[in-house]
Amino acid sequence: MKLKQRWQQRVAERHSQGLLRGHDVNQLSQRGVVNFSSNDYLGLSQATAVKQAFCEGIAQYGSGSGASPLVTGYFPAHRELEAALCDWLNQPRALLFSSGFAANQAALFSLLDKGDVLLQDRLNHASLIEAGLLSNATQWRFRHNDMHDLSRLCQRHSAEMVVTEGVFSMDGDMAPLPDIAKISSEANSVLMVDDAHAIGVVGEQGEGSASQISPDITLVTFGKALGVAGAALVCSEAVYDYLLQFARHYTYSTAMPPAQALAVYQSIRLAQSERWRREKLASLSALFYQHLPEPLRSPYTATPIKPVIMENADQALAVSQQLLSGGFKVSAIRPPTVPTSRLRITLSCDHQPHEVIALCRALDKATEAIC
Ligand SMILES: *Cc1c(COP(=O)(O)O)cnc(C)c1O
């Protein structure tokens, strides 16, 4: 009874703060609404070749893997996907997970022991921050992209491990990876980069932002620009050997369906070869800045993630509502997900130039009416 009361009270608190969240069944395309809130940056979730690979995979292997990977759940499709990832990111090994959330937990839970020190960028994704808190290590957070703060903490605590995102999910800015690599290598720390929002989008062949520095561990997720779902830790032989023995999220979880592995494999092939997708994103981004009203401008981002900072949660919600009634889905992201409420606009190469221009006009009107 005590527990039930506590749950109800916490939900009621969220409600009274205007921070209650809920599902919104996605019927946007049926309603003719343009979606500016998806992470399907390259439009690959709708690519014919990927859908076909998924279907053919089901015909070949069935719907599921049937077991965890170290029992009988590991198929040639998984091995080929790993090889494609290693080749793409120029790393020796890759280990597949059902989600990025699980992969981040697996890494931080298994690689760190009591007494180890872990440093993370303050704005790292919830999966990383929570994994660090629940891990055996002692966690310190450095100020966002602040190299002085990172150096200071590295020296003070002689950190075993440093973790940053490559492209930050809510701000769309990039980490200064060469500087972080230098500082962490001088401190003899292991470096892990979560490249969830860079993979497919950044780099000549979409190889992400981490490939330029070759960190010890890179998280790649398949549910964002690659348009499917799942994740991999891409790493050295030594990290792989260890994770394979000790990462419980790997050992005790059903392997991803082999058909899904085939779909991701096909998606990687398209992300590598179809450069027009990244080129189109770049031109939509330029168009966005050309038409976004001056007062709404946040710092420029070189990624498809375009935050527009609002004064408070209510304002963010009201603008988001008004945009929706005008035919644009733009999510309001509020605390505790982010420190400052914002609209998180994401561009996709499925968007048309006229849609981006219309969104900017609608933003101008909505903010003028509300803010
Ligand atoms: C989405 C995301 C994850 C989690 O990945 P899933 O595959 O969706 O579980 C991890 N890190 C970052 C930075 C993300 O944006």
Short mmCIF file of C-alpha atoms and ligand atoms in Angstrom, two decimals:
data_model
loop_
_atom_site.label_atom_id
_atom_site.label_comp_id
_atom_site.label_asym_id
_atom_site.label_seq_id
_atom_site.Cartn_x
_atom_site.Cartn_y
_atom_site.Cartn_z
CA MET A 1 0.00 0.00 0.00
CA LYS A 2 2.83 2.35 0.91
CA LEU A 3 4.38 1.74 -2.48
CA LYS A 4 1.16 2.35 -4.38
CA GLN A 5 0.67 5.68 -2.64
CA ARG A 6 4.20 6.72 -3.48
CA TRP A 7 3.73 5.90 -7.15
CA GLN A 8 0.47 7.80 -7.36
CA GLN A 9 1.95 10.79 -5.57
CA ARG A 10 4.90 11.01 -7.93
CA VAL A 11 2.69 10.85 -11.01
CA ALA A 12 0.46 13.54 -9.49
CA GLU A 13 3.54 15.73 -8.89
CA ARG A 14 4.60 15.44 -12.51
CA HIS A 15 1.06 16.30 -13.51
CA SER A 16 0.93 19.42 -11.37
CA GLN A 17 4.29 20.58 -12.76
CA GLY A 18 2.92 20.26 -16.28
CA LEU A 19 5.54 17.59 -16.98
CA LEU A 20 3.32 14.57 -17.43
CA ARG A 21 4.23 12.48 -20.49
CA GLY A 22 2.06 10.16 -22.51
CA HIS A 23 1.91 8.24 -25.75
CA ASP A 24 0.77 9.90 -28.87
CA VAL A 25 -0.23 7.20 -31.34
CA ASN A 26 1.71 8.03 -34.47
CA GLN A 27 -0.81 8.49 -37.28
CA LEU A 28 0.94 11.56 -38.58
CA SER A 29 1.26 10.44 -42.18
CA GLN A 30 -2.44 9.51 -42.36
CA ARG A 31 -3.28 13.00 -41.09
CA GLY A 32 -0.99 14.70 -43.57
CA VAL A 33 1.31 16.00 -40.81
CA VAL A 34 5.01 16.43 -41.60
CA ASN A 35 7.15 14.79 -38.91
CA PHE A 36 10.06 16.94 -37.68
CA SER A 37 10.63 14.81 -34.57
CA SER A 38 11.98 11.53 -35.85
CA ASN A 39 15.60 10.38 -35.71
CA ASP A 40 15.25 8.68 -39.09
CA TYR A 41 17.65 11.31 -40.48
CA LEU A 42 18.49 9.47 -43.70
CA GLY A 43 14.94 8.22 -44.33
CA LEU A 44 16.25 4.64 -44.31
CA SER A 45 13.31 3.22 -42.32
CA GLN A 46 11.31 3.63 -45.54
CA ALA A 47 14.01 2.51 -47.99
CA THR A 48 12.75 -0.28 -50.24
CA ALA A 49 15.99 -2.28 -50.12
CA VAL A 50 15.98 -2.30 -46.31
CA LYS A 51 12.34 -3.36 -46.08
CA GLN A 52 13.00 -6.07 -48.64
CA ALA A 53 16.04 -7.37 -46.74
CA PHE A 54 13.90 -7.55 -43.59
CA CYS A 55 11.19 -9.56 -45.39
CA GLU A 56 13.66 -11.89 -47.09
CA GLY A 57 15.39 -12.40 -43.75
CA ILE A 58 12.11 -13.48 -42.17
CA ALA A 59 11.47 -15.88 -45.04
CA GLN A 60 14.96 -17.33 -44.67
CA TYR A 61 15.38 -17.43 -40.88
CA GLY A 62 11.92 -17.01 -39.36
CA SER A 63 10.79 -14.22 -37.05
CA GLY A 64 13.11 -14.61 -34.11
CA SER A 65 16.57 -15.84 -33.14
CA GLY A 66 15.20 -18.33 -30.61
CA ALA A 67 17.98 -17.99 -28.03
CA SER A 68 20.73 -15.83 -26.62
CA PRO A 69 23.80 -15.39 -28.83
CA LEU A 70 26.06 -17.76 -26.88
CA VAL A 71 23.48 -20.56 -27.02
CA THR A 72 21.96 -20.94 -30.51
CA GLY A 73 20.85 -17.36 -31.30
CA TYR A 74 23.89 -16.31 -33.32
CA PHE A 75 23.46 -16.74 -37.09
CA PRO A 76 25.54 -15.94 -40.19
CA ALA A 77 23.43 -12.75 -40.51
CA HIS A 78 24.81 -11.52 -37.18
CA ARG A 79 28.39 -12.36 -38.15
CA GLU A 80 28.04 -10.52 -41.45
CA LEU A 81 26.58 -7.46 -39.77
CA GLU A 82 29.48 -7.39 -37.30
CA ALA A 83 31.96 -7.65 -40.16
CA ALA A 84 30.25 -4.77 -42.01
CA LEU A 85 30.44 -2.60 -38.88
CA CYS A 86 34.14 -3.38 -38.32
CA ASP A 87 34.88 -2.57 -41.93
CA TRP A 88 32.87 0.68 -41.84
CA LEU A 89 34.39 2.02 -38.62
CA ASN A 90 37.80 0.46 -39.20
CA GLN A 91 37.82 -1.39 -35.89
CA PRO A 92 38.66 -5.03 -35.14
CA ARG A 93 35.46 -6.16 -33.40
CA ALA A 94 31.74 -5.53 -32.92
CA LEU A 95 29.24 -7.01 -30.47
CA LEU A 96 25.49 -6.73 -31.15
CA PHE A 97 22.82 -5.71 -28.62
CA SER A 98 19.03 -5.32 -28.81
CA SER A 99 19.24 -1.64 -27.91
CA GLY A 100 21.69 1.16 -27.32
CA PHE A 101 20.34 1.48 -23.81
CA ALA A 102 21.31 -2.14 -23.08
CA ALA A 103 24.71 -1.76 -24.78
CA ASN A 104 25.59 1.31 -22.69
CA GLN A 105 24.61 -0.50 -19.51
CA ALA A 106 26.52 -3.60 -20.54
CA ALA A 107 29.68 -1.56 -21.15
CA LEU A 108 29.67 0.50 -17.97
CA PHE A 109 28.43 -2.29 -15.69
CA SER A 110 30.92 -4.90 -16.85
CA LEU A 111 34.07 -2.94 -17.71
CA LEU A 112 34.34 -0.99 -14.43
CA ASP A 113 35.07 -2.20 -10.90
CA LYS A 114 34.69 -0.67 -7.47
CA GLY A 115 37.30 2.02 -6.96
CA ASP A 116 37.44 2.93 -10.68
CA VAL A 117 36.68 6.51 -11.67
CA LEU A 118 34.40 7.28 -14.62
CA LEU A 119 34.12 10.74 -16.18
CA GLN A 120 31.14 11.69 -18.33
CA ASP A 121 29.99 14.80 -20.12
CA ARG A 122 27.10 16.26 -18.10
CA LEU A 123 24.80 16.19 -21.11
CA ASN A 124 25.38 12.53 -21.96
CA HIS A 125 22.27 10.48 -22.69
CA ALA A 126 20.19 9.19 -19.78
CA SER A 127 21.26 5.61 -20.53
CA LEU A 128 24.91 6.54 -19.95
CA ILE A 129 24.40 8.70 -16.88
CA GLU A 130 22.19 6.10 -15.24
CA ALA A 131 24.55 3.26 -16.16
CA GLY A 132 27.43 5.21 -14.62
CA LEU A 133 25.46 5.85 -11.43
CA LEU A 134 24.45 2.21 -11.09
CA SER A 135 27.88 0.85 -12.07
CA ASN A 136 30.53 -0.15 -9.55
CA ALA A 137 32.60 2.91 -10.44
CA THR A 138 32.59 6.39 -8.93
CA GLN A 139 31.18 8.82 -11.48
CA TRP A 140 32.01 12.49 -12.03
CA ARG A 141 30.46 14.64 -14.68
CA PHE A 142 32.44 17.31 -16.51
CA ARG A 143 30.86 20.48 -17.87
CA HIS A 144 29.50 20.06 -21.37
CA ASN A 145 32.34 20.00 -23.93
CA ASP A 146 34.56 21.84 -21.43
CA MET A 147 38.13 20.59 -21.89
CA HIS A 148 39.49 22.50 -18.90
CA ASP A 149 36.99 20.80 -16.66
CA LEU A 150 37.77 17.40 -18.19
CA SER A 151 41.55 17.91 -17.71
CA ARG A 152 41.02 19.08 -14.15
CA LEU A 153 38.90 16.04 -13.26
CA CYS A 154 41.28 13.67 -15.08
CA GLN A 155 44.21 14.96 -13.05
CA ARG A 156 42.41 15.06 -9.76
CA HIS A 157 40.93 11.58 -9.95
CA SER A 158 43.20 9.71 -12.40
CA ALA A 159 40.13 8.47 -14.25
CA GLU A 160 39.97 4.94 -15.63
CA MET A 161 37.37 5.82 -18.25
CA VAL A 162 35.98 8.83 -20.11
CA VAL A 163 32.62 8.73 -21.94
CA THR A 164 31.16 11.32 -24.29
CA GLU A 165 28.61 11.46 -27.06
CA GLY A 166 29.93 12.22 -30.54
CA VAL A 167 26.88 14.31 -31.50
CA PHE A 168 24.72 15.38 -28.56
CA SER A 169 21.15 14.20 -28.96
CA MET A 170 19.29 17.21 -27.60
CA ASP A 171 21.62 20.05 -28.69
CA GLY A 172 22.93 18.69 -31.98
CA ASP A 173 26.43 19.97 -31.27
CA MET A 174 29.55 17.83 -31.59
CA ALA A 175 32.13 16.87 -28.97
CA PRO A 176 35.72 18.09 -29.58
CA LEU A 177 36.82 14.48 -30.00
CA PRO A 178 40.50 15.04 -30.89
CA ASP A 179 40.93 17.08 -27.68
CA ILE A 180 39.06 14.55 -25.58
CA ALA A 181 41.16 11.74 -27.08
CA LYS A 182 44.36 13.60 -26.24
CA ILE A 183 43.36 14.36 -22.67
CA SER A 184 42.11 10.85 -21.96
CA SER A 185 45.16 9.21 -23.50
CA GLU A 186 47.49 11.43 -21.43
CA ALA A 187 45.55 10.33 -18.37
CA ASN A 188 45.77 6.70 -19.50
CA SER A 189 41.99 6.44 -19.56
CA VAL A 190 39.85 4.25 -21.75
CA LEU A 191 37.70 6.38 -24.09
CA MET A 192 34.16 5.46 -25.09
CA VAL A 193 32.14 7.48 -27.62
CA ASP A 194 28.37 7.13 -27.99
CA ASP A 195 27.85 7.87 -31.68
CA ALA A 196 24.08 7.23 -31.76
CA HIS A 197 23.35 10.50 -33.56
CA ALA A 198 26.46 10.65 -35.74
CA ILE A 199 26.41 7.25 -37.37
CA GLY A 200 25.18 7.48 -40.95
CA VAL A 201 25.11 11.27 -40.77
CA VAL A 202 28.71 12.35 -40.11
CA GLY A 203 31.68 11.35 -42.28
CA GLU A 204 32.32 10.80 -45.98
CA GLN A 205 30.70 7.37 -45.83
CA GLY A 206 28.53 8.02 -42.79
CA GLU A 207 31.07 6.29 -40.55
CA GLY A 208 30.25 8.68 -37.70
CA SER A 209 32.29 11.14 -35.69
CA ALA A 210 34.28 8.66 -33.59
CA SER A 211 36.12 7.03 -36.51
CA GLN A 212 38.39 10.07 -36.82
CA ILE A 213 39.97 9.31 -33.42
CA SER A 214 39.49 5.55 -33.10
CA PRO A 215 38.32 5.40 -29.46
CA ASP A 216 38.58 2.19 -27.44
CA ILE A 217 34.81 1.68 -27.64
CA THR A 218 32.17 3.18 -29.93
CA LEU A 219 28.44 2.75 -29.45
CA VAL A 220 26.59 2.53 -32.75
CA THR A 221 22.79 2.44 -32.67
CA PHE A 222 20.64 1.10 -35.49
CA GLY A 223 17.38 2.83 -34.60
CA LYS A 224 18.28 6.38 -35.60
CA ALA A 225 19.84 7.18 -38.97
CA LEU A 226 19.98 3.48 -39.89
CA GLY A 227 16.20 3.30 -39.56
CA VAL A 228 15.85 -0.10 -37.89
CA ALA A 229 16.62 -0.92 -34.21
CA GLY A 230 19.38 -2.44 -32.10
CA ALA A 231 22.96 -1.43 -31.41
CA ALA A 232 26.59 -2.53 -31.34
CA LEU A 233 29.68 -1.85 -29.29
CA VAL A 234 32.53 -1.56 -31.80
CA CYS A 235 35.90 -2.07 -30.14
CA SER A 236 39.32 -3.69 -29.86
CA GLU A 237 39.91 -7.45 -29.55
CA ALA A 238 40.64 -7.05 -25.84
CA VAL A 239 37.38 -5.23 -25.07
CA TYR A 240 35.43 -7.72 -27.19
CA ASP A 241 37.00 -10.75 -25.49
CA TYR A 242 36.09 -9.33 -22.09
CA LEU A 243 32.53 -8.27 -22.97
CA LEU A 244 31.79 -11.65 -24.52
CA GLN A 245 32.56 -13.32 -21.18
CA PHE A 246 31.23 -10.73 -18.72
CA ALA A 247 28.54 -8.51 -20.31
CA ARG A 248 25.34 -9.90 -18.84
CA HIS A 249 23.11 -7.89 -21.16
CA TYR A 250 24.72 -9.87 -23.95
CA THR A 251 24.84 -13.34 -22.43
CA TYR A 252 21.40 -13.40 -20.84
CA SER A 253 19.30 -11.71 -23.51
CA THR A 254 17.73 -13.12 -26.68
CA ALA A 255 19.77 -12.27 -29.75
CA MET A 256 18.24 -9.79 -32.19
CA PRO A 257 16.23 -11.54 -34.92
CA PRO A 258 18.57 -12.51 -37.77
CA ALA A 259 16.16 -10.85 -40.20
CA GLN A 260 16.73 -7.57 -38.35
CA ALA A 261 20.50 -8.06 -38.65
CA LEU A 262 20.06 -8.46 -42.43
CA ALA A 263 17.96 -5.29 -42.59
CA VAL A 264 20.60 -3.32 -40.65
CA TYR A 265 23.32 -4.75 -42.91
CA GLN A 266 21.43 -3.49 -45.97
CA SER A 267 20.85 -0.14 -44.31
CA ILE A 268 24.59 0.26 -43.68
CA ARG A 269 25.28 -0.46 -47.34
CA LEU A 270 22.88 2.33 -48.35
CA ALA A 271 24.24 4.73 -45.71
CA GLN A 272 27.75 4.16 -47.10
CA SER A 273 27.00 4.38 -50.78
CA GLU A 274 24.09 6.84 -51.10
CA ARG A 275 25.89 10.08 -50.45
CA TRP A 276 22.98 12.04 -51.84
CA ARG A 277 21.19 11.44 -48.55
CA ARG A 278 23.83 13.36 -46.56
CA GLU A 279 24.02 16.01 -49.27
CA LYS A 280 20.29 16.55 -49.15
CA LEU A 281 20.39 16.87 -45.36
CA ALA A 282 23.10 19.50 -45.67
CA SER A 283 21.08 21.53 -48.14
CA LEU A 284 17.92 21.30 -45.99
CA SER A 285 19.98 22.46 -43.02
CA ALA A 286 21.20 25.52 -44.95
CA LEU A 287 17.64 26.27 -46.01
CA PHE A 288 16.45 25.98 -42.41
CA TYR A 289 18.92 28.62 -41.22
CA GLN A 290 18.10 30.82 -44.16
CA HIS A 291 14.42 30.90 -43.17
CA LEU A 292 14.44 30.53 -39.38
CA PRO A 293 13.48 33.85 -37.76
CA GLU A 294 16.48 35.56 -36.13
CA PRO A 295 15.12 35.61 -32.54
CA LEU A 296 14.64 31.84 -32.54
CA ARG A 297 18.19 31.03 -33.49
CA SER A 298 20.16 28.76 -31.21
CA PRO A 299 23.84 28.14 -31.94
CA TYR A 300 24.41 26.70 -35.42
CA THR A 301 24.61 22.91 -35.62
CA ALA A 302 26.28 20.92 -38.38
CA THR A 303 23.89 18.03 -37.73
CA PRO A 304 20.19 17.47 -38.52
CA ILE A 305 19.32 18.26 -34.87
CA LYS A 306 18.09 21.86 -34.53
CA PRO A 307 17.02 22.82 -31.01
CA VAL A 308 14.93 25.96 -30.53
CA ILE A 309 15.15 26.99 -26.87
CA MET A 310 11.93 28.10 -25.16
CA GLU A 311 11.48 30.04 -21.93
CA ASN A 312 9.63 27.30 -20.08
CA ALA A 313 7.83 23.98 -20.43
CA ASP A 314 4.38 25.54 -20.92
CA GLN A 315 5.60 27.72 -23.74
CA ALA A 316 7.33 24.80 -25.44
CA LEU A 317 4.14 22.73 -25.22
CA ALA A 318 1.93 25.54 -26.51
CA VAL A 319 4.16 26.21 -29.52
CA SER A 320 4.37 22.49 -30.25
CA GLN A 321 0.53 22.26 -30.11
CA GLN A 322 0.10 25.16 -32.47
CA LEU A 323 2.63 23.73 -34.92
CA LEU A 324 0.75 20.43 -34.89
CA SER A 325 -2.52 22.12 -35.77
CA GLY A 326 -0.66 23.74 -38.66
CA GLY A 327 0.52 20.33 -39.90
CA PHE A 328 4.00 20.03 -38.33
CA LYS A 329 4.99 17.56 -35.62
CA VAL A 330 7.75 19.11 -33.49
CA SER A 331 8.26 17.63 -30.03
CA ALA A 332 8.55 19.78 -26.94
CA ILE A 333 11.39 18.35 -24.85
CA ARG A 334 11.11 19.31 -21.19
CA PRO A 335 12.87 18.63 -17.89
CA PRO A 336 13.94 16.17 -16.62
CA THR A 337 15.03 15.04 -20.11
CA VAL A 338 16.87 18.36 -20.65
CA PRO A 339 17.76 21.24 -18.30
CA THR A 340 16.03 23.85 -20.50
CA SER A 341 12.75 23.30 -22.34
CA ARG A 342 13.01 23.35 -26.07
CA LEU A 343 11.56 22.34 -29.37
CA ARG A 344 13.72 19.63 -30.85
CA ILE A 345 13.47 19.93 -34.61
CA THR A 346 15.08 17.17 -36.62
CA LEU A 347 15.59 17.23 -40.35
CA SER A 348 15.36 14.15 -42.53
CA CYS A 349 16.20 13.63 -46.15
CA ASP A 350 12.57 12.57 -46.57
CA HIS A 351 11.65 16.25 -46.13
CA GLN A 352 11.10 18.51 -49.09
CA PRO A 353 12.58 22.03 -49.24
CA HIS A 354 9.11 23.65 -49.29
CA GLU A 355 8.22 21.78 -46.08
CA VAL A 356 11.25 23.15 -44.27
CA ILE A 357 10.42 26.68 -45.39
CA ALA A 358 6.78 26.24 -44.32
CA LEU A 359 7.91 24.98 -40.91
CA CYS A 360 10.03 28.11 -40.39
CA ARG A 361 7.05 30.33 -41.27
CA ALA A 362 4.77 28.38 -38.91
CA LEU A 363 7.38 28.71 -36.14
CA ASP A 364 7.51 32.43 -36.66
CA LYS A 365 3.72 32.72 -36.39
CA ALA A 366 3.38 30.35 -33.41
CA THR A 367 6.09 31.99 -31.34
CA GLU A 368 4.80 35.45 -32.12
CA ALA A 369 1.35 34.44 -30.88
CA ILE A 370 2.56 32.61 -27.76
CA CYS A 371 5.95 33.88 -26.58
C1 LIG B 1 18.83 6.78 -28.48
C2 LIG B 1 20.11 6.81 -27.75
C3 LIG B 1 20.60 5.71 -27.05
C4 LIG B 1 19.79 4.47 -26.85
O1 LIG B 1 19.70 3.74 -28.01
P1 LIG B 1 18.44 2.80 -28.27
O2 LIG B 1 18.93 1.85 -29.30
O3 LIG B 1 17.34 3.67 -28.72
O4 LIG B 1 18.15 2.11 -26.96
C5 LIG B 1 21.85 5.79 -26.49
N1 LIG B 1 22.59 6.91 -26.57
C6 LIG B 1 22.14 8.00 -27.22
C7 LIG B 1 22.99 9.21 -27.28
C8 LIG B 1 20.89 7.99 -27.82
O5 LIG B 1 20.43 9.08 -28.42
#
